[in-house]
Coordinates of C-alpha atoms in Angstrom, one line a residue:
X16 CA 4.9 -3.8 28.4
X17 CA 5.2 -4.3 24.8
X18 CA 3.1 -3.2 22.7
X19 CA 2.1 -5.6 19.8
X20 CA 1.6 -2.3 17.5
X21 CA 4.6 -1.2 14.9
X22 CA 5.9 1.5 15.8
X23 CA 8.2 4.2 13.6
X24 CA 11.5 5.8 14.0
X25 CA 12.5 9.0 11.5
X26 CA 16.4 9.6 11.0
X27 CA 18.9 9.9 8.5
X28 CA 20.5 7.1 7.6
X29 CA 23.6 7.2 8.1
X30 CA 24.5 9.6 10.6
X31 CA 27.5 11.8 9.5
X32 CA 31.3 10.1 10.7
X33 CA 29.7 6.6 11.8
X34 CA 31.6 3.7 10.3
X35 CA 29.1 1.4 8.2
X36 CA 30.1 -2.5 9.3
X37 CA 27.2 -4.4 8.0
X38 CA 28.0 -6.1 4.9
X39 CA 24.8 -4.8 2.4
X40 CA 25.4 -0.9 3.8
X41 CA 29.0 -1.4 3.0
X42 CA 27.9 -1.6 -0.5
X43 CA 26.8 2.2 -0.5
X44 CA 29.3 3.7 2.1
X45 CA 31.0 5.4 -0.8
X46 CA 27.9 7.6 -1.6
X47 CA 28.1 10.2 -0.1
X48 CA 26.0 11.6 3.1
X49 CA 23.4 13.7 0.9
X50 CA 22.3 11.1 -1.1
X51 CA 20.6 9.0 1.4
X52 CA 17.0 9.6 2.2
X53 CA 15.0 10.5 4.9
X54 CA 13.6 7.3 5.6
X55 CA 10.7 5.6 7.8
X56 CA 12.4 2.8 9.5
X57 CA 10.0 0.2 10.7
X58 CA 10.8 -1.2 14.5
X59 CA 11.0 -5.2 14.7
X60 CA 7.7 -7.1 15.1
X61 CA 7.1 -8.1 18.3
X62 CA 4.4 -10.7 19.7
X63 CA 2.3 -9.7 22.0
X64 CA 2.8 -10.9 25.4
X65 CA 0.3 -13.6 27.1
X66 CA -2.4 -12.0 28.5
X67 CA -2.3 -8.7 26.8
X68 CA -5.2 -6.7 26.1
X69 CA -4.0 -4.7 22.7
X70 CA -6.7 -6.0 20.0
X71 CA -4.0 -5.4 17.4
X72 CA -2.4 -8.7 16.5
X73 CA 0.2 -9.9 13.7
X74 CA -2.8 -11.5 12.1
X75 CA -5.0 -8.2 12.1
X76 CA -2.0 -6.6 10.3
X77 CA -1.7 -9.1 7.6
X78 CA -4.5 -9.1 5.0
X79 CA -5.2 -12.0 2.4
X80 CA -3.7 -11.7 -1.3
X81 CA -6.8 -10.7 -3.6
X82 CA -6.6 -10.1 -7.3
X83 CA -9.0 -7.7 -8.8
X84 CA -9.7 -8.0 -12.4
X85 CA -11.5 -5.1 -13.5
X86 CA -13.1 -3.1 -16.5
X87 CA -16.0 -2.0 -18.4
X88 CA -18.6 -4.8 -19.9
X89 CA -17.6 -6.4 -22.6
X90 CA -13.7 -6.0 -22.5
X91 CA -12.5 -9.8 -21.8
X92 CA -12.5 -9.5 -18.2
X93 CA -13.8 -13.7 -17.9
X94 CA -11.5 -14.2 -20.5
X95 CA -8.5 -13.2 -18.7
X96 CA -9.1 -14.5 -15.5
X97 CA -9.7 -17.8 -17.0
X98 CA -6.4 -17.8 -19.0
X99 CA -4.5 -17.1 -15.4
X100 CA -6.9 -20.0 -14.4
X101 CA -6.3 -22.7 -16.2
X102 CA -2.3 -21.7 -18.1
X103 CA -0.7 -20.5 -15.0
X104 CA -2.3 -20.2 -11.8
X105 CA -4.2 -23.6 -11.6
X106 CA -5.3 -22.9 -8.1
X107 CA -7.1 -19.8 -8.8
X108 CA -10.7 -19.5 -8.5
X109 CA -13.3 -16.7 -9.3
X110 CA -15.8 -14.2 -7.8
X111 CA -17.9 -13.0 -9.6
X112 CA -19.1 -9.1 -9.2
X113 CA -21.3 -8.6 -11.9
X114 CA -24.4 -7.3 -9.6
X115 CA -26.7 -9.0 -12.5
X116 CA -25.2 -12.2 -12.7
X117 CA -25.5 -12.8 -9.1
X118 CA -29.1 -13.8 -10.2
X119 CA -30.4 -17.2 -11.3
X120 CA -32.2 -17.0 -14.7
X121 CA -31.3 -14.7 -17.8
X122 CA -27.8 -16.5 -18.7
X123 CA -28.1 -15.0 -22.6
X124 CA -28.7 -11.9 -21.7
X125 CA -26.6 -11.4 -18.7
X126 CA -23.8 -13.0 -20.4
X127 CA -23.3 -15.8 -17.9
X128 CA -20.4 -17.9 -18.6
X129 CA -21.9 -21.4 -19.0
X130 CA -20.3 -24.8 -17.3
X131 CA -18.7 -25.3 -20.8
X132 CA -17.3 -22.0 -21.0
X133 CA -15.9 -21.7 -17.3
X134 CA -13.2 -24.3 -18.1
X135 CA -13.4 -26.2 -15.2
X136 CA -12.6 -23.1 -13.0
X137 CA -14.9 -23.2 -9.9
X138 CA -16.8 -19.8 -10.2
X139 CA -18.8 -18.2 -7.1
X140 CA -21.6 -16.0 -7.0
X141 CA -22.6 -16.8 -10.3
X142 CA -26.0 -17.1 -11.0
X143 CA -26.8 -18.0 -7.2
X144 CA -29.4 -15.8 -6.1
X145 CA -33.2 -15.0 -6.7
X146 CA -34.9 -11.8 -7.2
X147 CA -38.4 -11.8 -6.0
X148 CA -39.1 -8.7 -4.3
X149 CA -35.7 -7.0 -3.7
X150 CA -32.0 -5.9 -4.3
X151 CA -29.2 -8.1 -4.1
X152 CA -27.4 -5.2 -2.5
X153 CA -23.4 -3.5 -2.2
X154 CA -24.2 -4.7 2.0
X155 CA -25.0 -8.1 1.0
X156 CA -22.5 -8.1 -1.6
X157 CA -19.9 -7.4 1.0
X158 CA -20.7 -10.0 3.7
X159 CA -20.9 -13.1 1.2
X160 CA -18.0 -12.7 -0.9
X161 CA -16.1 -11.3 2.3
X162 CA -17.1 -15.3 3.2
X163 CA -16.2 -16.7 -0.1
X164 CA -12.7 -14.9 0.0
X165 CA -12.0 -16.3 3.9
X166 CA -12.8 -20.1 2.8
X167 CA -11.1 -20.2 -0.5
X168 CA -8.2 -18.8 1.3
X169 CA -8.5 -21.3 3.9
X170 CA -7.7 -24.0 1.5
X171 CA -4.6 -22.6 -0.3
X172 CA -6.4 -21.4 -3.0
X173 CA -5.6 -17.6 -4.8
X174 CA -9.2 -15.4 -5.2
X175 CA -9.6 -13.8 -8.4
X176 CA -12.7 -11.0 -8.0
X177 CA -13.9 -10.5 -11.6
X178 CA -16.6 -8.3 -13.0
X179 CA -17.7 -4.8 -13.6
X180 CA -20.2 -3.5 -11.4
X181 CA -17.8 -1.2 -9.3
X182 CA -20.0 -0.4 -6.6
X183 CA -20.1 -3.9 -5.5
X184 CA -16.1 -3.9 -5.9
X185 CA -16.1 -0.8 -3.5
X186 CA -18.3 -2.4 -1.0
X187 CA -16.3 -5.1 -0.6
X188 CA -13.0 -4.0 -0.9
X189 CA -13.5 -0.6 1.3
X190 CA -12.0 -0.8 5.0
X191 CA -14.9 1.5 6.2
X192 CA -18.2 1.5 4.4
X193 CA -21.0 3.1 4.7
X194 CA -24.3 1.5 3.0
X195 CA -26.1 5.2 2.6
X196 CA -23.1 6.8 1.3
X197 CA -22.8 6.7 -2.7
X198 CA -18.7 7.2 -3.5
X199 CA -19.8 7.8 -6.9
X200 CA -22.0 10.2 -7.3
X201 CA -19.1 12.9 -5.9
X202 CA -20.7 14.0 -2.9
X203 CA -19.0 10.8 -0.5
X204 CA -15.3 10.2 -1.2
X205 CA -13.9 6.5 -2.6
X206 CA -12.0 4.4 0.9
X207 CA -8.2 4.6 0.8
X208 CA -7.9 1.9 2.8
X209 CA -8.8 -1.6 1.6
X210 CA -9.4 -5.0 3.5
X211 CA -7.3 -7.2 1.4
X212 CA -3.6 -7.4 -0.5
X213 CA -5.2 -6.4 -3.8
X214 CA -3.7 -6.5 -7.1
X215 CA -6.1 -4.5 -9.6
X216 CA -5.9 -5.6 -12.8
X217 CA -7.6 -3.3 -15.3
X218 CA -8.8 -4.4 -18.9
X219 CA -9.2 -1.6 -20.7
X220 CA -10.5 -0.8 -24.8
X221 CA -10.8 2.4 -26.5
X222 CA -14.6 3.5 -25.8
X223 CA -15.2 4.1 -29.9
X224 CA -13.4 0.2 -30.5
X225 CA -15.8 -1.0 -27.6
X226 CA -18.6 0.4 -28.3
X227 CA -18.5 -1.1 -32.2
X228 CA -17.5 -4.4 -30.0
X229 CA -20.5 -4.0 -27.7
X230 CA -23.3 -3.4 -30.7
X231 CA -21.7 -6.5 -32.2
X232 CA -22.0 -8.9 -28.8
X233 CA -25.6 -7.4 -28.8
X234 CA -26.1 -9.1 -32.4
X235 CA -24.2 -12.2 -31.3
X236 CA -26.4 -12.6 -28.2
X237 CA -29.7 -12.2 -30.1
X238 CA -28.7 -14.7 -32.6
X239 CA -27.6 -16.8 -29.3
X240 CA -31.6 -16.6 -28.2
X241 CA -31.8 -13.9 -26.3
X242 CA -34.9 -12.5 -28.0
X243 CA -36.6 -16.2 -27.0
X244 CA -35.1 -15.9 -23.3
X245 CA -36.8 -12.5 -23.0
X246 CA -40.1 -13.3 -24.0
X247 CA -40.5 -16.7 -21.9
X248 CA -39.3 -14.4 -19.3
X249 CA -41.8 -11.5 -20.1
X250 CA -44.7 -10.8 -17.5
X251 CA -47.5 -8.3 -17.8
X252 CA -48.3 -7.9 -14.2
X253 CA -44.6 -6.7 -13.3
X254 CA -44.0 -4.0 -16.1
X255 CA -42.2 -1.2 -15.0
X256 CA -41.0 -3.2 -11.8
X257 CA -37.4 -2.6 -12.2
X258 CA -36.0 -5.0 -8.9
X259 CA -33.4 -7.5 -9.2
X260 CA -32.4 -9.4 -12.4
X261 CA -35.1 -6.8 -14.0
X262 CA -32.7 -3.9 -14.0
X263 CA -30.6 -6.0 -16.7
X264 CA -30.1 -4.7 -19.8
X265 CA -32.6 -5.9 -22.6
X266 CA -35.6 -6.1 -20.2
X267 CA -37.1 -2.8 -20.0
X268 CA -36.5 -2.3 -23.9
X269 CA -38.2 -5.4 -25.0
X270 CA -40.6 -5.1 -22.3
X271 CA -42.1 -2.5 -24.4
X272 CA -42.0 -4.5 -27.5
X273 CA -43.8 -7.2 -25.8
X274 CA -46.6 -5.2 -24.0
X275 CA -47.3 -4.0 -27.7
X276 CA -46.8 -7.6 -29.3
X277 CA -47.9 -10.3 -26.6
X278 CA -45.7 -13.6 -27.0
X279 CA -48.6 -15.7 -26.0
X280 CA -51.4 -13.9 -28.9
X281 CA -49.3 -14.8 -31.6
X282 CA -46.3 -17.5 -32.0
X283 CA -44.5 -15.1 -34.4
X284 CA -44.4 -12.5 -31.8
X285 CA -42.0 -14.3 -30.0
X286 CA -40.1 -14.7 -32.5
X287 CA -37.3 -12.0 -34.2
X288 CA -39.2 -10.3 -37.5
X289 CA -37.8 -11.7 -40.6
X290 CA -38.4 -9.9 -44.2
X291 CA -41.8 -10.8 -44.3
X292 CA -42.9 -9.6 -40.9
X293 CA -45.4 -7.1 -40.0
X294 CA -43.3 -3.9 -40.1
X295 CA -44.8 -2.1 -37.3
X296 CA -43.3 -4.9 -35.7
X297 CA -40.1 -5.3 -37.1
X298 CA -39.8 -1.4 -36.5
X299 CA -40.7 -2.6 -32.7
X300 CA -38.3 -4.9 -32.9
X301 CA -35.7 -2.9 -34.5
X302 CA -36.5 -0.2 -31.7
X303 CA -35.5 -1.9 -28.6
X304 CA -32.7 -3.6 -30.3
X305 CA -31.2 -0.1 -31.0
X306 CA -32.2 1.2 -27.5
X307 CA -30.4 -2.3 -26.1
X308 CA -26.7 -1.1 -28.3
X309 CA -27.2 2.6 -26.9
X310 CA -27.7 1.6 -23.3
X311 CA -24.9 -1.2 -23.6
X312 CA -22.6 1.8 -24.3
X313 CA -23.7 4.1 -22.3
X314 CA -22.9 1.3 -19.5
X315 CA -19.4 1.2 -20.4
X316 CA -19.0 4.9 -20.5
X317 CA -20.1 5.2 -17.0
X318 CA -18.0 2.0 -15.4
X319 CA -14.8 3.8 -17.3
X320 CA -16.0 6.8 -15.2
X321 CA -15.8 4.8 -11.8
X322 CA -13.0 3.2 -12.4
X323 CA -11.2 6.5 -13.3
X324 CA -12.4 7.4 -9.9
X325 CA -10.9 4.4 -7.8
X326 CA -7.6 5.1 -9.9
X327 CA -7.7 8.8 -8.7
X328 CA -8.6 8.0 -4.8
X329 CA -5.4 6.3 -4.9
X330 CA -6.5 2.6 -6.2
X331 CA -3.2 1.2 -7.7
X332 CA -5.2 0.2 -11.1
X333 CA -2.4 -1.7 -13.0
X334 CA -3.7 -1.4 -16.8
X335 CA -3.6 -3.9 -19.7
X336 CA -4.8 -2.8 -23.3
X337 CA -6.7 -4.5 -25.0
X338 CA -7.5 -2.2 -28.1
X339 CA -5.5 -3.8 -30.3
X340 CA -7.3 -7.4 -29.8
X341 CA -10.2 -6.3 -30.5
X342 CA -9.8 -3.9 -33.7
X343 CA -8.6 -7.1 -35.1
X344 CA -12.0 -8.8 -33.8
X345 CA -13.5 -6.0 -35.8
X346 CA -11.5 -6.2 -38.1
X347 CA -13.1 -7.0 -42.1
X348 CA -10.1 -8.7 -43.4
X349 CA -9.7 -12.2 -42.3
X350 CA -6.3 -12.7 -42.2
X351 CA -6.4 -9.7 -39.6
X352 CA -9.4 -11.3 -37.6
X353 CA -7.5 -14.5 -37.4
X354 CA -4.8 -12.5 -35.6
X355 CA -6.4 -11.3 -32.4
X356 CA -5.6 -14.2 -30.3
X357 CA -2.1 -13.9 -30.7
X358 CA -2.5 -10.1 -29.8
X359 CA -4.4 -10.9 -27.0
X360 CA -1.6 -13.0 -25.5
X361 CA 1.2 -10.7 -26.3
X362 CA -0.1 -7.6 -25.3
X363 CA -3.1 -8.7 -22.1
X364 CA -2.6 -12.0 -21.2
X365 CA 1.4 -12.6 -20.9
X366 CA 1.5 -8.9 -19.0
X367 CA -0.8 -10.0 -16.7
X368 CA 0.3 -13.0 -15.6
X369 CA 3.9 -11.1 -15.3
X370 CA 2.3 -8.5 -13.2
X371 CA 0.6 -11.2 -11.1
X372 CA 3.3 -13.6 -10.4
X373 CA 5.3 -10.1 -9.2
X374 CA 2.7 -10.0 -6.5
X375 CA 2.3 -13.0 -5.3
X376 CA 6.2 -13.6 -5.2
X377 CA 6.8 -10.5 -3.2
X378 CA 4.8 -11.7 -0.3
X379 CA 7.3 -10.3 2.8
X380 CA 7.6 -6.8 2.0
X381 CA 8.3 -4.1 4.4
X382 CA 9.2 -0.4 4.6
X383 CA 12.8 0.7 4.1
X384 CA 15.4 2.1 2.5
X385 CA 17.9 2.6 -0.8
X386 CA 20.1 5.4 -1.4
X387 CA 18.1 8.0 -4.1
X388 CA 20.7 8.1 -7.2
X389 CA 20.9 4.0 -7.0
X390 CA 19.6 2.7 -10.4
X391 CA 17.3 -0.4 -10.9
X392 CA 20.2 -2.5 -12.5
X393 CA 21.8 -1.7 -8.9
X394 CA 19.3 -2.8 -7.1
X395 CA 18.0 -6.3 -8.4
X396 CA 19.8 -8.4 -5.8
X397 CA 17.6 -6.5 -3.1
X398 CA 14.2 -7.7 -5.5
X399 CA 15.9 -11.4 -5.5
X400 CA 15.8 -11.5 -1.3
X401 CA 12.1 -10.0 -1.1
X402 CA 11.2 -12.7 -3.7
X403 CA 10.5 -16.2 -1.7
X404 CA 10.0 -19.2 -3.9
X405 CA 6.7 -20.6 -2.9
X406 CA 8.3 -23.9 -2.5
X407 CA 10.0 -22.2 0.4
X408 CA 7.3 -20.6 1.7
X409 CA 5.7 -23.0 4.7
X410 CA 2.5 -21.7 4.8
X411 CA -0.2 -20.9 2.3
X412 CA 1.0 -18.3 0.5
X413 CA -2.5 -16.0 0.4
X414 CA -3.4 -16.6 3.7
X415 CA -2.2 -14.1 6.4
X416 CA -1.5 -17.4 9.1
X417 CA 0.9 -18.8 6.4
X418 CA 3.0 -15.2 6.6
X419 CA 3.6 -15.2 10.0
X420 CA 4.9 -18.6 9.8
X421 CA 7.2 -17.0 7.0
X422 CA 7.9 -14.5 9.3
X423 CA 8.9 -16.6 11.9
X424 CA 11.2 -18.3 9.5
X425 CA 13.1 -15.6 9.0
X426 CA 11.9 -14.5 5.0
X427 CA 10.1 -11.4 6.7
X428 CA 12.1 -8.6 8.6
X429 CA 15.1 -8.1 6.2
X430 CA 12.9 -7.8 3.2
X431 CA 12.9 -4.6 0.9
X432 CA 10.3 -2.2 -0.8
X433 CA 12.0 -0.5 -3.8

């Protein structure tokens, strides 16, 4: 019986004396014999027969196309994935893994991307959920965007998982998981083996650039009304409940403020302390907004440290920098600020969507081999054949259904992994 399972052969290719016929080996068959590898040579697919009772199909071994967009807070993350949105991928559409914007309520000072701002991208998981007595946890995280992901797919469309909270990322993401096991903290190790095709894309700013970046956004956001959001949303009776949307950022400090200086005593109390305010309560004031800029780094610091993690478990984290952008964000001279869209394009945006159209172009790739002293210029005919137009294609090109059809068409089986 045959056994729907690939299977591997080891041997060096080609055996000493044997004559090389086939018309792309006849292209190396001057090399000589030690510069070949020792190569893994995959055995041809082959269906399972009716009836069988092996549980691992074609389909099982095909896994949907997912791009990843990670990075600390604050380093364009929404940005990007709504340039690839709306510019070049049109049938994108996002996830979002922010753990605190899952929740309904607190847009300013979560950071929620408003209808406005989402460009007409359909967003998921975006302000969705309630918090009334419980997490919205890694577990939970994993089964509903595991559903999102299947019925985007379903429809043609290419899921783009954006935000920063890596723990949902894992959960998700992670072939095996284990909800009581923290991959983090250095005592469980971070899953090898993922669920989906991912391509991570990693945003990434100098901490010291970000963190001057950050305090600023802080500013930005209280001008925005954030200090109004927090005290409508201020309650007495749950202080020190930290569950839910209360564990974002801006809560517990103003919290404080507020259990000190009661919204409802006073109308200015709910309002930020001018010149000619109290200054106990300025100083108040000015006390939770500096614990808000401290924590809002200290955030980042940590998310870098996860990610770094991911990377070093064997995550391939494809990097963009962004530094640049931003400094001219920063930046005092206005000629400079006016700058740091172009920079963004050049050096973030126009990469990415390089390194994303690579991956979903190179769709039918399978193990084999090239000799070991060929160069790259030597090999871009091989890159051409692995390459399918999407026009050609048959199928929907991020489903794992739409592959086999490929495969069945002959585009998978000859293909090439340099």
């Amino acid at each position: 019986m045959h056994s729907s399972a690939q299977t591997t052969t080891s041997l060096s290719f080609p055996p000493p004396h044997t004559k090389i016929t086939h018309p792309f080996f006849q292209r190396f068959s001057t090399l000589p014999h030690s510069s070949w590898s020792f190569v893994t040579l995959p055995r041809r697919k082959r269906w399972p027969r009716m009836g069988s009772n092996s549980s691992i199909t074609i389909a099982a071994r095909q896994k949907d196309k997912l791009v990843v967009i990670i990075g600390a807070t604050g380093t364009g993350k929404s940005r990007l994935s709504l340039d690839l949105a709306t510019g070049h991928f049109p049938h994108s559409q996002v996830i979002n893994s922010d753990k605190m914007q899952v929740y309904r309520g607190l847009d300013i000072t979560t950071n929620k991307l408003s209808l406005h701002e989402r460009r007409g991208v359909p967003h998921h998981l975006l302000g969705e959920f309630d918090s009334i007595g419980s997490d919205f946890t890694p577990s939970q995280f994993r089964a509903v965007a595991g559903l999102t992901i299947s019925n985007i797919v379903s429809r043609g469309n290419l899921p783009l998982l954006v935000g920063g909270s890596n723990s949902f990322i894992h959960a998700l993401l992670a072939e095996q998981f284990d909800p009581m096991d923290d991959v983090f903290s250095g005592s469980s190790s971070v899953s090898r083996e993922l669920r989906y095709d991912c391509l991570f894309l990693w945003v990434d700013v100098a901490l010291p650039v970000l963190c001057d970046y950050l305090c600023k956004r802080v500013d930005d956001m209280l001008d925005s009304g954030m200090f109004e959001e927090l005290a409508r949303f201020y309650d007495p009776a749950k202080e020190g409940y930290r569950v839910g949307i209360r564990k974002a950022i801006g809560v517990p400090e103003f919290d404080r403020y507020f259990q000190r200086y009661p919204p409802w005593e006073k109308e200015e109390n709910g309002g930020i302390p001018d010149e000619g305010s109290d200054p106990a309560r300025k100083e108040a004031y000015e006390e939770a907004v500096r614990e808000i800029k401290d924590n809002t780094c200290r955030l980042a610091k940590r998310q870098i440290g996860k990610i770094l993690r991911l990377g070093g478990a064997g995550w391939d984290l494809r990097k963009v920098d962004a530094t640049a952008s931003f400094r001219a964000v920063m930046a005092s001279d206005s000629s400079e600020k006016e700058d740091w869209k172009d920079r963004w394009e050049r050096e973030v945006m126009e990469p990415s969507v390089d390194i994303v159209r690579r991956f979903l172009e190179s769709r039918f790739s399978s193990r084999f081999f090239l000799p070991q002293s060929l160069s790259k210029k030597h090999t871009s005919f091989v890159s051409e054949r692995v390459m399918a137009p999407p026009q050609s294609y048959g199928g929907n090109p991020f489903k794992s259904s739409g592959r086999r059809m490929a495969a069945h068409r002959g585009w998978i089986g000859g293909g090439f992994r340099l």
